[in-house]
XYZ file of C-alpha atoms in Angstrom:
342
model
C 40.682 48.257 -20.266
C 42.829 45.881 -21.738
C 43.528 45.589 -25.760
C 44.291 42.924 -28.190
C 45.787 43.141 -31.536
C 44.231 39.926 -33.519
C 44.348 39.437 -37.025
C 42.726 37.313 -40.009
C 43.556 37.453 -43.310
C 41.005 34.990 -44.591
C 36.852 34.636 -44.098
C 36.792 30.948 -42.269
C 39.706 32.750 -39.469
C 37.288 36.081 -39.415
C 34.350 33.773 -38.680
C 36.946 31.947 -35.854
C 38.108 35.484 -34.707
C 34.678 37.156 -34.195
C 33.349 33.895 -32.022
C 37.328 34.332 -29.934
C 36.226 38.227 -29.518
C 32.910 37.560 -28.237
C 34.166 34.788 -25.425
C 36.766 37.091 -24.188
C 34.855 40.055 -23.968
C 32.006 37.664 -22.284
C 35.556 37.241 -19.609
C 36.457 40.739 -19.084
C 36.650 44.618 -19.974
C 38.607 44.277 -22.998
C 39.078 45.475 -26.375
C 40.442 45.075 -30.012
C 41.964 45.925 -32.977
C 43.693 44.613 -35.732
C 43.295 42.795 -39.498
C 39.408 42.236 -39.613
C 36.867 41.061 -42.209
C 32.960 41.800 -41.748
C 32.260 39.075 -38.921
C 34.854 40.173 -36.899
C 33.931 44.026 -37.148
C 30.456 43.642 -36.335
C 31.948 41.362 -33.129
C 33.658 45.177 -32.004
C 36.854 45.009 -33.931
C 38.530 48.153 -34.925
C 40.018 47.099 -38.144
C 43.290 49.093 -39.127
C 43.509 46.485 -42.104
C 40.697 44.961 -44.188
C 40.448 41.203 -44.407
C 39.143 41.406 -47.801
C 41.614 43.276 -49.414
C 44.305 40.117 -48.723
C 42.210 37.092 -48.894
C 43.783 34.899 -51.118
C 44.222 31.098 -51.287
C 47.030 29.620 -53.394
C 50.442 30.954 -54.417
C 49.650 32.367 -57.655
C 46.789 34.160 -55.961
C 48.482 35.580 -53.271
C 50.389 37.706 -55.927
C 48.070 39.662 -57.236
C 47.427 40.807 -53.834
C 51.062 41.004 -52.789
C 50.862 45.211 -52.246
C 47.858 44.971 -49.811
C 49.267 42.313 -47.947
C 52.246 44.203 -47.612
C 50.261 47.376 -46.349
C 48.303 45.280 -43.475
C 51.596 43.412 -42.569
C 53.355 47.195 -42.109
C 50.503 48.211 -40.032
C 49.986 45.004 -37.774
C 53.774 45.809 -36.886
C 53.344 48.877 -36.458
C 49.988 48.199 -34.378
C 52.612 46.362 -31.997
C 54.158 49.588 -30.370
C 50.746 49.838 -28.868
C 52.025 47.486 -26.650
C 48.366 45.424 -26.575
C 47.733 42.776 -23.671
C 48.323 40.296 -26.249
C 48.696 39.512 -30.270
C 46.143 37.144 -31.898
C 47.018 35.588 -35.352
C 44.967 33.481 -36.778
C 45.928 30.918 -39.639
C 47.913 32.438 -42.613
C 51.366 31.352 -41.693
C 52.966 33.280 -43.949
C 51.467 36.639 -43.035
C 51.688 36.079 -39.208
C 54.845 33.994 -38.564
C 56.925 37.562 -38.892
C 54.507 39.229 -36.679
C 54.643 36.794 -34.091
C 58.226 36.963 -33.577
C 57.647 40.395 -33.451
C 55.240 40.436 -30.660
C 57.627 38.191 -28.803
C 60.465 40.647 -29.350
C 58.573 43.266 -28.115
C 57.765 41.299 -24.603
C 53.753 40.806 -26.139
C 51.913 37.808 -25.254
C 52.231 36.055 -28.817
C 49.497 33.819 -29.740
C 48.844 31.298 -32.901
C 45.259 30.249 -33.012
C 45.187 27.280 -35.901
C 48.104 25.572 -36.044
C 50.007 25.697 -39.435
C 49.027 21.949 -41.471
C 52.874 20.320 -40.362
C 50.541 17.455 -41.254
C 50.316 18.382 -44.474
C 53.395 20.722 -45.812
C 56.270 22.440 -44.950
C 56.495 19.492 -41.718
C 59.824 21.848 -40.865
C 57.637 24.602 -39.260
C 57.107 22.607 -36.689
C 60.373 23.076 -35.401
C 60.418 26.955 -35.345
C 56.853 26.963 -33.476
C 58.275 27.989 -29.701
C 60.309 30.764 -31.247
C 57.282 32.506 -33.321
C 53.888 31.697 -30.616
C 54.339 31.888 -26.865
C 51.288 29.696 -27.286
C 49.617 27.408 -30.259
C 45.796 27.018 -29.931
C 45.251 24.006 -32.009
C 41.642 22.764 -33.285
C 42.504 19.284 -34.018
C 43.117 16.898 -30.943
C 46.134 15.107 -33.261
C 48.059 18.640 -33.780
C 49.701 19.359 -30.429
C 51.527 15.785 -30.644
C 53.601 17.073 -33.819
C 54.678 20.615 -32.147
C 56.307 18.824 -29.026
C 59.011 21.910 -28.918
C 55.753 24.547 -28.449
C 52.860 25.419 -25.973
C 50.517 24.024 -28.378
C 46.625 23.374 -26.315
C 44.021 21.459 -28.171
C 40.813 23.861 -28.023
C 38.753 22.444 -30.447
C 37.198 23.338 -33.545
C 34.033 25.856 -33.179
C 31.834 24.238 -35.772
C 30.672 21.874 -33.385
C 28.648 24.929 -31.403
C 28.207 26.768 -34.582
C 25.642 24.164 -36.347
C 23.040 21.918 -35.091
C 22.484 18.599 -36.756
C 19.552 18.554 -39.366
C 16.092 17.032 -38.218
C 14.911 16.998 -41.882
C 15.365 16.319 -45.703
C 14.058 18.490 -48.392
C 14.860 15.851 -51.443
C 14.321 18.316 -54.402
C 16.644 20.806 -53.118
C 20.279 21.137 -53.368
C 23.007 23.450 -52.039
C 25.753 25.133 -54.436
C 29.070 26.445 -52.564
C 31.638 27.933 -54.490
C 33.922 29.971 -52.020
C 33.926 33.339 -50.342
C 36.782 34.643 -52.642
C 36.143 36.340 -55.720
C 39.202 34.092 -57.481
C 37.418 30.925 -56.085
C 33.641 31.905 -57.691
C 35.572 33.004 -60.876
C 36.488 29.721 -61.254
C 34.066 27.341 -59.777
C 30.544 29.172 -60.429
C 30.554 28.205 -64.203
C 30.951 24.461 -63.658
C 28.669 24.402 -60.163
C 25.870 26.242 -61.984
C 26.348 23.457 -65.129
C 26.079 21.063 -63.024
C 22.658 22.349 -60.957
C 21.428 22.553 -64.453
C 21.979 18.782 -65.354
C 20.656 17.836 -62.295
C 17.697 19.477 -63.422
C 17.302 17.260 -66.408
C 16.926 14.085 -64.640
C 15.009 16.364 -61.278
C 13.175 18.600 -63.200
C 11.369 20.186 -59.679
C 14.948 20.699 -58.017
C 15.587 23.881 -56.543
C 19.449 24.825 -55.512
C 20.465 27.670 -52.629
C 23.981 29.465 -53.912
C 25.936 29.821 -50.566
C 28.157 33.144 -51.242
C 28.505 36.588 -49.790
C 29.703 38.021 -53.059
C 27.659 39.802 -56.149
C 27.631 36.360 -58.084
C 25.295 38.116 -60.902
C 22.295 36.756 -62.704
C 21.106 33.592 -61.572
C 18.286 31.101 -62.961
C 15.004 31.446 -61.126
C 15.803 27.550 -60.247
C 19.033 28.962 -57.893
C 18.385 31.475 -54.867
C 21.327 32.848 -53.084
C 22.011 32.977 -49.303
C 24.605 33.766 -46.998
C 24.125 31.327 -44.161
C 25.331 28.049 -44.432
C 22.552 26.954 -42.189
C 19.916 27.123 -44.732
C 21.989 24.650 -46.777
C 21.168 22.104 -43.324
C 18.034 20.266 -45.457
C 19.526 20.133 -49.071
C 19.964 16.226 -50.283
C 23.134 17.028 -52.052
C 25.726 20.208 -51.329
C 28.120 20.588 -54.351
C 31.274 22.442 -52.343
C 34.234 23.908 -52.434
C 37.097 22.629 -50.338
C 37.861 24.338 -46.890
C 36.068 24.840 -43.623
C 32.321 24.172 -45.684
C 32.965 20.682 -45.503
C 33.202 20.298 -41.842
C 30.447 22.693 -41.239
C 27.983 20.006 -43.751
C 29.967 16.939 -42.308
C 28.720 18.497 -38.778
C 25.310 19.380 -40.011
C 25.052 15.677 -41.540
C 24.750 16.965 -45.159
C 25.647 14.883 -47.871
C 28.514 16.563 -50.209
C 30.305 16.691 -53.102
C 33.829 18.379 -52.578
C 35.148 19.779 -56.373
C 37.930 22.243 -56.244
C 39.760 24.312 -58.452
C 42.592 26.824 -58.210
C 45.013 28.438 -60.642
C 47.425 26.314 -62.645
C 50.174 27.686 -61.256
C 49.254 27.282 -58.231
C 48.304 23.440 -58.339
C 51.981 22.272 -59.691
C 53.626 23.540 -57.314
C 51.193 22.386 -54.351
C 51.425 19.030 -55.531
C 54.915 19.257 -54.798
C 54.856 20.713 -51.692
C 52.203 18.767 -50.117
C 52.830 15.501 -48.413
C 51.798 13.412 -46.782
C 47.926 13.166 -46.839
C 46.028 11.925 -50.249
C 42.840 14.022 -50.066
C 41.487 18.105 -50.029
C 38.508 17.610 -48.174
C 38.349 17.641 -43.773
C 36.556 14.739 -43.683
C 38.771 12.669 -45.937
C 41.875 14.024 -44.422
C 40.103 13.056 -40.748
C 38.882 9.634 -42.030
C 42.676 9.127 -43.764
C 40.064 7.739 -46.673
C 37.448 9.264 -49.364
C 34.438 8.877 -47.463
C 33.140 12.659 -49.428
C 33.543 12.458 -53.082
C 36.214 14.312 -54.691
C 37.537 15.919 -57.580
C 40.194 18.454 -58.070
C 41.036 20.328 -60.983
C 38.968 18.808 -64.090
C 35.227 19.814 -63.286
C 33.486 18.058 -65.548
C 29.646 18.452 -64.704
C 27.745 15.354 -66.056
C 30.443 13.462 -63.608
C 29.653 15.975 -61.043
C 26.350 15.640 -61.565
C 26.542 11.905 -61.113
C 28.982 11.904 -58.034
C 25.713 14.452 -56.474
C 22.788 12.345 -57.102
C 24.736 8.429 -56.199
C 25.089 10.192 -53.198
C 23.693 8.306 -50.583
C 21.550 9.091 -47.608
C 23.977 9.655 -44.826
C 28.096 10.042 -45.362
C 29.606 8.555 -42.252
C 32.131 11.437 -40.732
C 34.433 10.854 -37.919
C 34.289 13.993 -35.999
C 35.833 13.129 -33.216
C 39.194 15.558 -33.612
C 37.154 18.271 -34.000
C 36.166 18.339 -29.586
C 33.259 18.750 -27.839
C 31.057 22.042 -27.831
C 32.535 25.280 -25.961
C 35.814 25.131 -28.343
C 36.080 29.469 -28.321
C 35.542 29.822 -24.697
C 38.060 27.385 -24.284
C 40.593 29.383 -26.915
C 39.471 32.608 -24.886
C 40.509 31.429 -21.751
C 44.059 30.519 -22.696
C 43.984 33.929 -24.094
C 42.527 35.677 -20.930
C 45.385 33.215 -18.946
C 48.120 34.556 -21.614
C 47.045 38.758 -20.790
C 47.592 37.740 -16.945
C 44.152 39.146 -16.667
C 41.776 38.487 -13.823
């Protein structure tokens, strides 16, 4: 039996690593092990690292948990002398560059799956691509153009298989979506659930789903809490979060709202870093235009509560970049190809 070491240090890359486990083991006698969160353990990885404790998004975040990254960095490495069929890192640059030039000093089938956002920041990666991955699985069709120096294959973005399009409008309810991350509901929950509650005084009968796998605490009656973003699929409005939620709604053909916040800190600095695009949300940065509302930083509810219900019908989202259907089986494959298994 063959192993793989794969790793994901944040919830959307634990959702892309447990549908990558599932096509390869639908290939082959294989197993894995590595940095896993909850989707990818219940797909059969055995996690030497918990994806939790280093999910972090922003730089001022990503220092408070500095010591457990550390500690799943030391053991990834160290999860290399195994001498696995191949190494699997997905996203988190910063985390999985080292350990991908590590796998590719040790003679290991290195293996990016997202490729960094050169698009976006830090263009000079690009460069350095061929020396960390022996191979780049990219889900965008526009990414493999700017890493002409690597082995960079457009697979495609999974969302497409993961969500069917909606057949039907509820027009009293409405989906909240905070973020998977603790620091993300800390500080978006406050001004989402302000915002359901104005809503409420111009729809008095609207009812609003909370999408969030944490312990988010008391809620009003009005708000029920789920964990699937497909029961979000016949909401009017979805008040989100930036990140992989907005494709997953654009590809559902939900109507959103993108409002983001992150720490100070960490917001200065980005706005010096990135370049280059003008807009947070997928479908924006797809379009190259706001065709999704939004706001970042100042989350004021009455104009959030505005932006939700001017909202019209149907938001018009190029998806095109994202591929057609079977985007993991095609990742698995150039895995499978990568092991030299048959």
């Amino acid at each position: 039996m063959k192993r793989v070491l794969i790793s994901a240090a944040e919830p959307s890359g634990d959702v892309l690593g447990a549908e990558l486990v599932s096509a390869l083991k639908a290939l082959g006698d294989v197993s894995f092990y590595g940095l896993a969160g909850p989707k990818m353990r219940a797909a059969g990885v055995e996690a030497i690292a918990n994806m939790e404790d280093v999910a972090a998004m922003g730089i001022a975040e990503v220092l408070g948990r500095l010591p457990a990254i550390m500690d799943a960095k030391a053991k990834l490495k160290s999860a290399l002398e195994m001498q696995p069929a191949a190494a699997v890192f997905i996203d988190a640059p910063d985390l999985h560059h080292p350990l991908g030039r590590a796998a590719k000093a040790c003679g290991i089938p290195s293996i990016g799956y997202v490729s960094p956002q050169v698009w976006a920041w830090r263009a000079g990666r690009a460069r350095d691509m061929h020396e960390i991955y022996d191979q780049v699985l990219c889900l965008f069709s526009f990414e493999p153009p700017l890493l002409p120096d690597a082995a960079a294959a457009w697979v495609g973005h999974p969302v497409i298989d993961r969500l069917p399009a909606r057949d039907r409008v509820d027009p009293l309810l409405f989906g909240l979506a905070p973020g998977s991350r603790p620091q993300e509901t800390a500080r978006m929950l406050t001004p989402f659930v302000r915002t359901a509650a104005r809503v409420r005084d111009t729809l008095p009968q609207a009812r609003f789903r909370l999408l969030s796998p944490l312990d988010v605490g008391p809620l009003p009656p009005w708000i029920t809490q789920i964990e699937d973003v497909q029961q979000l699929s016949k909401a009017r409005a979805v008040l989100t979060k930036s990140g992989t939620i907005t494709l997953e709604l654009a590809v559902m053909g939900v109507p959103q709202v993108v409002a983001h916040r992150v720490h100070p800190v960490t917001h200065r600095l980005g706005r010096l870093l990135v370049q280059g695009i003008d807009h947070i949300a997928m479908p924006n940065i797809l379009a190259k235009q706001q065709v999704v509302p939004e706001f970042i930083q100042a989350l004021d509810p009455e104009v959030l509560t505005q932006a939700l219900l001017s909202l019209p019908d149907r938001q018009t989202v190029d998806l095109t970049a994202l591929g057609p259907s079977g985007a993991s089986v095609r990742a698995a494959t150039q895995v499978w190809t990568a092991m030299g298994a048959s």
